[in-house]
């Protein structure tokens, strides 16, 4: 979990947002004497559309990096589809 800054815009039935989230990752079950909390940077871009004043559909893509050492991956590239009702 990290606080973030978001830029958001709406044009008719479309919306776009970019979120930047600096923070930290807490790694549990680490051997004694190794890093437990490492820095994290993340960003996500979201696009959404309203269909006939009903459900909202969208896509998102992002990237996250954390400063871990060892065998853990340092990059994550999440992709997603969204469906919302109002």
Coordinates of C-alpha atoms in Angstrom, one line a residue:
X1 CA 0.0 0.0 0.0
X2 CA 1.3 3.4 -0.9
X3 CA 0.0 7.0 -1.1
X4 CA -0.3 8.3 -4.7
X5 CA -0.8 11.2 -6.9
X6 CA -3.4 11.0 -9.7
X7 CA -4.0 13.0 -12.8
X8 CA -7.6 12.5 -14.1
X9 CA -9.6 13.8 -17.0
X10 CA -13.1 13.2 -18.4
X11 CA -14.2 13.9 -22.0
X12 CA -17.9 12.8 -22.6
X13 CA -18.2 9.1 -22.0
X14 CA -14.4 8.6 -21.8
X15 CA -12.0 9.0 -18.9
X16 CA -8.3 8.7 -18.5
X17 CA -6.1 8.6 -15.4
X18 CA -2.4 8.3 -14.5
X19 CA -1.5 7.4 -11.0
X20 CA 2.1 7.6 -9.5
X21 CA 2.7 5.8 -6.2
X22 CA 6.0 6.0 -4.4
X23 CA 6.2 3.9 -1.2
X24 CA 7.7 0.9 0.4
X25 CA 7.2 -2.9 0.3
X26 CA 7.4 -4.9 3.5
X27 CA 8.8 -8.4 2.8
X28 CA 7.7 -11.0 5.3
X29 CA 9.4 -14.3 6.3
X30 CA 12.9 -13.0 5.4
X31 CA 16.0 -14.6 7.0
X32 CA 17.4 -12.7 10.0
X33 CA 19.7 -9.8 9.1
X34 CA 18.3 -9.3 5.6
X35 CA 16.2 -6.4 4.2
X36 CA 12.6 -6.4 5.3
X37 CA 11.4 -3.0 4.0
X38 CA 12.5 -1.8 0.5
X39 CA 11.6 1.3 -1.5
X40 CA 8.9 1.0 -4.2
X41 CA 7.9 3.2 -7.2
X42 CA 4.8 2.5 -9.3
X43 CA 2.7 4.0 -12.0
X44 CA -0.6 3.0 -13.7
X45 CA -2.5 4.3 -16.7
X46 CA -6.3 3.7 -16.9
X47 CA -8.7 4.3 -19.8
X48 CA -12.5 3.9 -19.3
X49 CA -15.7 4.3 -21.3
X50 CA -19.3 4.5 -20.3
X51 CA -21.7 2.4 -22.5
X52 CA -25.1 4.0 -23.1
X53 CA -25.2 5.7 -19.6
X54 CA -24.8 2.2 -18.0
X55 CA -21.8 0.1 -17.2
X56 CA -18.2 1.5 -17.5
X57 CA -15.5 -0.7 -19.1
X58 CA -11.9 0.0 -19.1
X59 CA -8.3 -1.2 -19.4
X60 CA -5.2 -0.5 -17.3
X61 CA -1.5 -1.0 -17.6
X62 CA 1.2 -0.2 -15.1
X63 CA 4.7 -0.8 -13.9
X64 CA 6.1 -1.3 -10.4
X65 CA 9.8 -1.4 -9.2
X66 CA 11.1 -2.1 -5.8
X67 CA 14.7 -2.0 -4.6
X68 CA 15.0 -5.6 -3.4
X69 CA 18.2 -7.7 -3.6
X70 CA 18.6 -11.4 -4.2
X71 CA 16.3 -13.6 -6.2
X72 CA 13.1 -11.6 -5.9
X73 CA 11.9 -10.0 -9.1
X74 CA 12.4 -6.2 -9.1
X75 CA 9.8 -5.3 -11.8
X76 CA 6.1 -6.1 -12.1
X77 CA 4.0 -5.1 -15.2
X78 CA 0.3 -5.5 -14.2
X79 CA -2.4 -5.4 -17.0
X80 CA -6.1 -5.3 -16.3
X81 CA -9.7 -5.1 -17.5
X82 CA -12.3 -3.3 -15.5
X83 CA -16.1 -3.4 -15.4
X84 CA -18.1 -1.0 -13.3
X85 CA -21.8 -0.4 -12.6
X86 CA -23.3 2.8 -11.3

